[in-house]
mmCIF file of C-alpha atoms in Angstrom:
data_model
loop_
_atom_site.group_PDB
_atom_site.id
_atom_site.type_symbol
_atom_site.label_atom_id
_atom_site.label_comp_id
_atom_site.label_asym_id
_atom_site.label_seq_id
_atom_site.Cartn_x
_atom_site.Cartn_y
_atom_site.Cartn_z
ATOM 1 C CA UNK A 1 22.040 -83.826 -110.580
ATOM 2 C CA UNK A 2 22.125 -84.941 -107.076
ATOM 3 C CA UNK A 3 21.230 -88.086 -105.157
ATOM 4 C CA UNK A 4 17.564 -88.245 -104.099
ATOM 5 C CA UNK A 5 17.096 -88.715 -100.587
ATOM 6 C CA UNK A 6 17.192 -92.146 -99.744
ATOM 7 C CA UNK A 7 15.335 -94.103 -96.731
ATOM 8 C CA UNK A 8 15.705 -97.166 -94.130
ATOM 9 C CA UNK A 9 15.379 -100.699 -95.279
ATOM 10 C CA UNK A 10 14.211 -103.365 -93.524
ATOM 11 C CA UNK A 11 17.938 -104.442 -92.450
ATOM 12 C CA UNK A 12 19.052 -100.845 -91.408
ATOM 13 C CA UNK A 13 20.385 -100.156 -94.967
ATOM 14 C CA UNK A 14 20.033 -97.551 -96.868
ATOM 15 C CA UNK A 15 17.738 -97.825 -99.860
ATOM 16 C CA UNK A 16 17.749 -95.238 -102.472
ATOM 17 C CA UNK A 17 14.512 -94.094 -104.175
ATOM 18 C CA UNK A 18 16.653 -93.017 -107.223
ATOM 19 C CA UNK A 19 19.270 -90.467 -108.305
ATOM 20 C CA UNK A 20 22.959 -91.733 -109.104
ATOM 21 C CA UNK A 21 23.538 -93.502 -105.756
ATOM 22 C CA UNK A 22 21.105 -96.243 -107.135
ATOM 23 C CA UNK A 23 23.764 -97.981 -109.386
ATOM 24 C CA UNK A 24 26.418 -97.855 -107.277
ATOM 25 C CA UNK A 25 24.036 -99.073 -103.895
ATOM 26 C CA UNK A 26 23.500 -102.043 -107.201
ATOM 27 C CA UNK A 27 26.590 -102.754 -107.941
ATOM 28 C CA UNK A 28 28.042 -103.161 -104.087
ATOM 29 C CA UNK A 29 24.292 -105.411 -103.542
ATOM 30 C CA UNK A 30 25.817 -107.461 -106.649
ATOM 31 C CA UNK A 31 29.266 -107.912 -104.615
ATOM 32 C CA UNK A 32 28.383 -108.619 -102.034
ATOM 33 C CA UNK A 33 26.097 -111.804 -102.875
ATOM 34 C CA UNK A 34 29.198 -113.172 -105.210
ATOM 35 C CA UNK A 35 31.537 -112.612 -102.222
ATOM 36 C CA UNK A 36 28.988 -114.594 -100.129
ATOM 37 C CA UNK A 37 28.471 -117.353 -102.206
ATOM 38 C CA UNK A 38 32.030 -117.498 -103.225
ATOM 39 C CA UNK A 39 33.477 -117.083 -100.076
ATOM 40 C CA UNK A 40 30.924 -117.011 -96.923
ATOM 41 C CA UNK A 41 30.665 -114.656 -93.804
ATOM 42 C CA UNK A 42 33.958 -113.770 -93.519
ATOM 43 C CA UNK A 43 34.325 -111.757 -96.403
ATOM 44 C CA UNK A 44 31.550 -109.719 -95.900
ATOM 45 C CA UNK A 45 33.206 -106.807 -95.337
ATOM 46 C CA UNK A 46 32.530 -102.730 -96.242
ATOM 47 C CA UNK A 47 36.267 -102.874 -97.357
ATOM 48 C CA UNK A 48 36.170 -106.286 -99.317
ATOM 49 C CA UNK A 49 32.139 -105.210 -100.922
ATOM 50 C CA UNK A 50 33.777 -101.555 -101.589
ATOM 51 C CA UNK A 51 36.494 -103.033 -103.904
ATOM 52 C CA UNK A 52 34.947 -105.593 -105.421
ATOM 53 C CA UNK A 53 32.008 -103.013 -106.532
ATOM 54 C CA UNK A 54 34.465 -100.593 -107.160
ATOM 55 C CA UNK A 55 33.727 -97.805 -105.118
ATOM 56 C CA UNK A 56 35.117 -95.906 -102.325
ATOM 57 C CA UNK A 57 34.756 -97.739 -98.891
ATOM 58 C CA UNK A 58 32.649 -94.562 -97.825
ATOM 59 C CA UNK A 59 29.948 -95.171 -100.288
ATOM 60 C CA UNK A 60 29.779 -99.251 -98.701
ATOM 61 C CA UNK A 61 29.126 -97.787 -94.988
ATOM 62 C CA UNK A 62 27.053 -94.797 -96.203
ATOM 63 C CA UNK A 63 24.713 -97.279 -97.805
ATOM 64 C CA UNK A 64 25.127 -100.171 -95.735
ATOM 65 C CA UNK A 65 25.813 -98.239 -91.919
ATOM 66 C CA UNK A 66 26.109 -101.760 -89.862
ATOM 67 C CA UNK A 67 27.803 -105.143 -90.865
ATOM 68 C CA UNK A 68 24.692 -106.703 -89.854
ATOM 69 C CA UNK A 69 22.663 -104.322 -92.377
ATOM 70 C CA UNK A 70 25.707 -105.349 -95.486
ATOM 71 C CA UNK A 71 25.328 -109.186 -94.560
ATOM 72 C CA UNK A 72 21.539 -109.170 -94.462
ATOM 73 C CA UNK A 73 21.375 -107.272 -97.977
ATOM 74 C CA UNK A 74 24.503 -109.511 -98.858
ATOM 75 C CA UNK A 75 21.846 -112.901 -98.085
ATOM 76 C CA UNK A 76 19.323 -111.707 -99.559
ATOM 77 C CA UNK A 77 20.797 -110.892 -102.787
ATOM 78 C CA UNK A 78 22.726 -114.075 -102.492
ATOM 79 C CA UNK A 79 19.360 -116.432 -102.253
ATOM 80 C CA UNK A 80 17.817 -114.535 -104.963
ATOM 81 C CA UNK A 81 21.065 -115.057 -107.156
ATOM 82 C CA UNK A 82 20.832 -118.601 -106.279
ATOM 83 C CA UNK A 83 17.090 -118.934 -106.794
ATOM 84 C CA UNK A 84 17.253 -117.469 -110.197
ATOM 85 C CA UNK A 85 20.340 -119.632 -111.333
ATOM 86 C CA UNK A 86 18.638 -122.948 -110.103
ATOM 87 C CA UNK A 87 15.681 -122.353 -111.758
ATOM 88 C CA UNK A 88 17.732 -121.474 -115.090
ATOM 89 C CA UNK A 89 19.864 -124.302 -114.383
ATOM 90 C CA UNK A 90 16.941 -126.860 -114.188
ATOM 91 C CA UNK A 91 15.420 -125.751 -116.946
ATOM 92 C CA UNK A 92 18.014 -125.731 -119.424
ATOM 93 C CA UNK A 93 18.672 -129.769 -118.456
ATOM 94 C CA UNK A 94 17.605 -131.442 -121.534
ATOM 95 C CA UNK A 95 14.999 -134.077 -120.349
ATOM 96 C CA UNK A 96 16.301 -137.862 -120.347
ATOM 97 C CA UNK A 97 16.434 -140.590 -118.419
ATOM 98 C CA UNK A 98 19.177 -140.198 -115.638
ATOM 99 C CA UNK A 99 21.083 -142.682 -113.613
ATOM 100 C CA UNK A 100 20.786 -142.291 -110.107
ATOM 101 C CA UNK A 101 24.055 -141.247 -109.242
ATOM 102 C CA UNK A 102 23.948 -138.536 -112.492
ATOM 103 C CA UNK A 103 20.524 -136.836 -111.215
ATOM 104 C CA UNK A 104 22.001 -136.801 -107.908
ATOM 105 C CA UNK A 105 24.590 -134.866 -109.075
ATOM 106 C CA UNK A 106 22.444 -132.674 -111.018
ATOM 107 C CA UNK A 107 20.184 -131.952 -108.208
ATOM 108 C CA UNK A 108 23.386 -130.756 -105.890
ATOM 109 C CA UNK A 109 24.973 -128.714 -108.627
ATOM 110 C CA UNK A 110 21.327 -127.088 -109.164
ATOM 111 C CA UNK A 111 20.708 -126.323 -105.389
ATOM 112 C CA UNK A 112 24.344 -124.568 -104.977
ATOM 113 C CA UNK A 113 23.711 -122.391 -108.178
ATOM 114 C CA UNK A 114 25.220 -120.694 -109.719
ATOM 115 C CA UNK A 115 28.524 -122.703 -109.200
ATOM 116 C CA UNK A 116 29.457 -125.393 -106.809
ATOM 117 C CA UNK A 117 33.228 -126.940 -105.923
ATOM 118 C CA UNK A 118 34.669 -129.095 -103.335
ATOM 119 C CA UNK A 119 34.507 -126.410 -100.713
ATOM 120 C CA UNK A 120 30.766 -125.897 -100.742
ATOM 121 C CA UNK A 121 30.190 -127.132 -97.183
ATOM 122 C CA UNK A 122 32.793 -124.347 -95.718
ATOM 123 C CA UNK A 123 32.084 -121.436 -98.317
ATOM 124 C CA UNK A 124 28.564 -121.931 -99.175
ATOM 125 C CA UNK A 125 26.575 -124.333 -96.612
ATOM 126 C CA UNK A 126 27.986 -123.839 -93.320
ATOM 127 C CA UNK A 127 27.324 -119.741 -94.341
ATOM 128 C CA UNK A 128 23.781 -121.307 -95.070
ATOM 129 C CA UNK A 129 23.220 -122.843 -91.809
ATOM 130 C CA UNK A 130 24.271 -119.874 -89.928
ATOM 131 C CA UNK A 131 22.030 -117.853 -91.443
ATOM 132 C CA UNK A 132 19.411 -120.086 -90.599
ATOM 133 C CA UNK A 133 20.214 -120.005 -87.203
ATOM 134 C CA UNK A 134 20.624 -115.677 -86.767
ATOM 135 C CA UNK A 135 16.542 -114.865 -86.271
ATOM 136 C CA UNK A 136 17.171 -111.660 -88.459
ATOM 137 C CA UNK A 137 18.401 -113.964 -91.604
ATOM 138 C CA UNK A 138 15.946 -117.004 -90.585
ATOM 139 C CA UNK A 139 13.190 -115.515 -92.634
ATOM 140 C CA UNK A 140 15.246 -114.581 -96.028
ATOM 141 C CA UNK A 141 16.502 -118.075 -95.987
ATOM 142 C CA UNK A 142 12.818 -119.568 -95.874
ATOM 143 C CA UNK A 143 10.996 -117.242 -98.072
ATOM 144 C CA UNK A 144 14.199 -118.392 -100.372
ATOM 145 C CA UNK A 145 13.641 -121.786 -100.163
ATOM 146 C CA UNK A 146 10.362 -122.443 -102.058
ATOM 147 C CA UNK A 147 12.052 -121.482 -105.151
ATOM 148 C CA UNK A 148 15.083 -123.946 -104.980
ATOM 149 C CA UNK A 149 12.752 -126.716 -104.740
ATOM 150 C CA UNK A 150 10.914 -125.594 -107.669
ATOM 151 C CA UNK A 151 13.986 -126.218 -109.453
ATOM 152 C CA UNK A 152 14.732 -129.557 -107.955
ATOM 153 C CA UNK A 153 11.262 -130.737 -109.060
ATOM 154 C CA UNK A 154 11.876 -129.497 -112.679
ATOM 155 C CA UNK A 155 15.588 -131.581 -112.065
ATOM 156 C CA UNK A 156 13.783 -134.696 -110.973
ATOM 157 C CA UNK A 157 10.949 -134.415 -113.868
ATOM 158 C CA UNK A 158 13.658 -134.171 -116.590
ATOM 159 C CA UNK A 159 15.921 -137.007 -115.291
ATOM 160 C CA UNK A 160 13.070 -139.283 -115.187
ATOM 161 C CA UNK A 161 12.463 -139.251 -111.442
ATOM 162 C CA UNK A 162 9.011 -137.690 -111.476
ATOM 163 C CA UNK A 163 7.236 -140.324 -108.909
ATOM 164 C CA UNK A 164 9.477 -138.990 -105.876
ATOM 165 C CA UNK A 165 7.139 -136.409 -104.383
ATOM 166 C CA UNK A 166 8.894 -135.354 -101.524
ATOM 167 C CA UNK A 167 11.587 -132.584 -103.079
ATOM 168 C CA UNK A 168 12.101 -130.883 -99.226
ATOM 169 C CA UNK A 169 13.520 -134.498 -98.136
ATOM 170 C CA UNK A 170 15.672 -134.261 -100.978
ATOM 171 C CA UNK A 171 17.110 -131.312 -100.009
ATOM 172 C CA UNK A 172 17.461 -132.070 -96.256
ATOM 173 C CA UNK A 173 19.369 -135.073 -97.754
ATOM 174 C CA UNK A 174 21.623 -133.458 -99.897
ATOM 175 C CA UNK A 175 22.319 -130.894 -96.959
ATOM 176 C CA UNK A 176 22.862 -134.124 -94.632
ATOM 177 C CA UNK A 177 25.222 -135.979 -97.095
ATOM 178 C CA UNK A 178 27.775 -132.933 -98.004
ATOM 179 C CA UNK A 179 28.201 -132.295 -93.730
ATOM 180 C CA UNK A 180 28.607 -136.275 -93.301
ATOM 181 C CA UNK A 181 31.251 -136.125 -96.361
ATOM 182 C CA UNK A 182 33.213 -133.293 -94.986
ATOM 183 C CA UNK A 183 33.280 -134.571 -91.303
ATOM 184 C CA UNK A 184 34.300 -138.146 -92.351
ATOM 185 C CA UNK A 185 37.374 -135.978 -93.848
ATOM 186 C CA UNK A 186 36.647 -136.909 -97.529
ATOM 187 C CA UNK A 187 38.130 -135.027 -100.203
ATOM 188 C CA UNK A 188 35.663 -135.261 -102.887
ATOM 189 C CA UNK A 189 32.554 -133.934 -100.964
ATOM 190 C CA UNK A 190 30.341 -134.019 -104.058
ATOM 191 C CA UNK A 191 30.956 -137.418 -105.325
ATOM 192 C CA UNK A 192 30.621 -138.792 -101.826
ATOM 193 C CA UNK A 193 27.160 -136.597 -101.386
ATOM 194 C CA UNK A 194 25.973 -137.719 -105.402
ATOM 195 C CA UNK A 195 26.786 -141.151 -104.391
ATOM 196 C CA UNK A 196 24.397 -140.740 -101.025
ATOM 197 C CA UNK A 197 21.595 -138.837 -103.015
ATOM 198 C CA UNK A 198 21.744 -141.361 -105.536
ATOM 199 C CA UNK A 199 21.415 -144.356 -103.320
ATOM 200 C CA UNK A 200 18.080 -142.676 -102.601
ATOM 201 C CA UNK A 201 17.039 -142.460 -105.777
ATOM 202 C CA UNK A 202 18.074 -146.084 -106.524
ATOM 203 C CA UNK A 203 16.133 -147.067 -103.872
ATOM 204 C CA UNK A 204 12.566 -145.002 -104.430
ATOM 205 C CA UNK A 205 12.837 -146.083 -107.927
ATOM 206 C CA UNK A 206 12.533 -149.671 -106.995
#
């Protein structure tokens, strides 16, 4: 049986209407959001999405025909990935009451879903801010948003931090506190950021 036709996305990709181009289109999307997350711009490649998906670096620029059409599909899938972990994440946190310092750290492992290590400001937030800055990602990364700090309110309402109302601060803060950590040259980038978060908290809980 052969491919259906497929049209133009929104990014200049192609976007199958079915037919068994579909899975494999899926499975390079799929690679390309882990290669993101795990490893930012730079490896948002057709060769590098090709072999992680497992297909023949054809299929990657039949599907994809630009790099600007694989990294827009590659955000896109990437926020959603991280949107659906956080949300997961948060509410699988058994509700108790939280120091500080521990729903700080909660709240920065939640936001970085689905997995977060001591290079997040290089492989995951510096990617982020770019993005925010390129007018053709701008939007994915705002209509992404919303949903991460849904799960930062469920975070805050388990850990016993339900009277801070302003979850978009939060975020700004935790954003704020992992650049200040890696520019002051620390090495542990999430205990200095937990420790700033959490100084927050200690404070709005007072």
């Amino acid at each position: 049986m052969r491919d259906e036709p497929s049209r133009e996305g929104q990014y200049g990709e192609r976007a199958m209407v079915q037919g068994r181009g579909a899975d494999k289109q899926r499975r390079m999307v799929e690679a390309a959001a882990l290669l993101l997350i795990d490893e930012g711009f730079a490896a948002i490649t057709h060769r590098r999405v090709a072999d992680a998906a497992g297909v023949p670096q054809g299929s990657a620029s039949y599907y994809f025909p630009t790099r600007s059409s694989l990294v827009a599909t590659a955000v896109r899938a990437a926020e959603d990935l991280r949107g659906r972990s956080a949300m997961s994440r948060a509410e699988a946190l058994p509700s108790r009451r939280r120091s500080p310092d521990d729903t700080a750290r909660e709240l920065i492992e939640t936001f970085f879903a689905p997995h977060v290590d001591e290079r997040v400001v290089t492989a995951r937030l510096d990617p982020m801010l770019s993005a925010l800055r390129d007018p053709a990602l701008a939007p994915i990364m705002r209509d992404a948003r919303p949903r991460l700090l849904a799960a930062l309110r469920v975070v805050l309402d388990r850990s016993g931090f339900d009277h801070v109302d302003d979850v978009d601060l939060i975020a700004y803060l935790i954003d704020a506190a992992l650049l200040n950590a890696a520019g002051s040259g620390e090495e542990r980038v999430l205990e200095f950021a937990s420790g700033v978060v959490g100084r927050f908290l200690d404070h709005d809980r007072r």
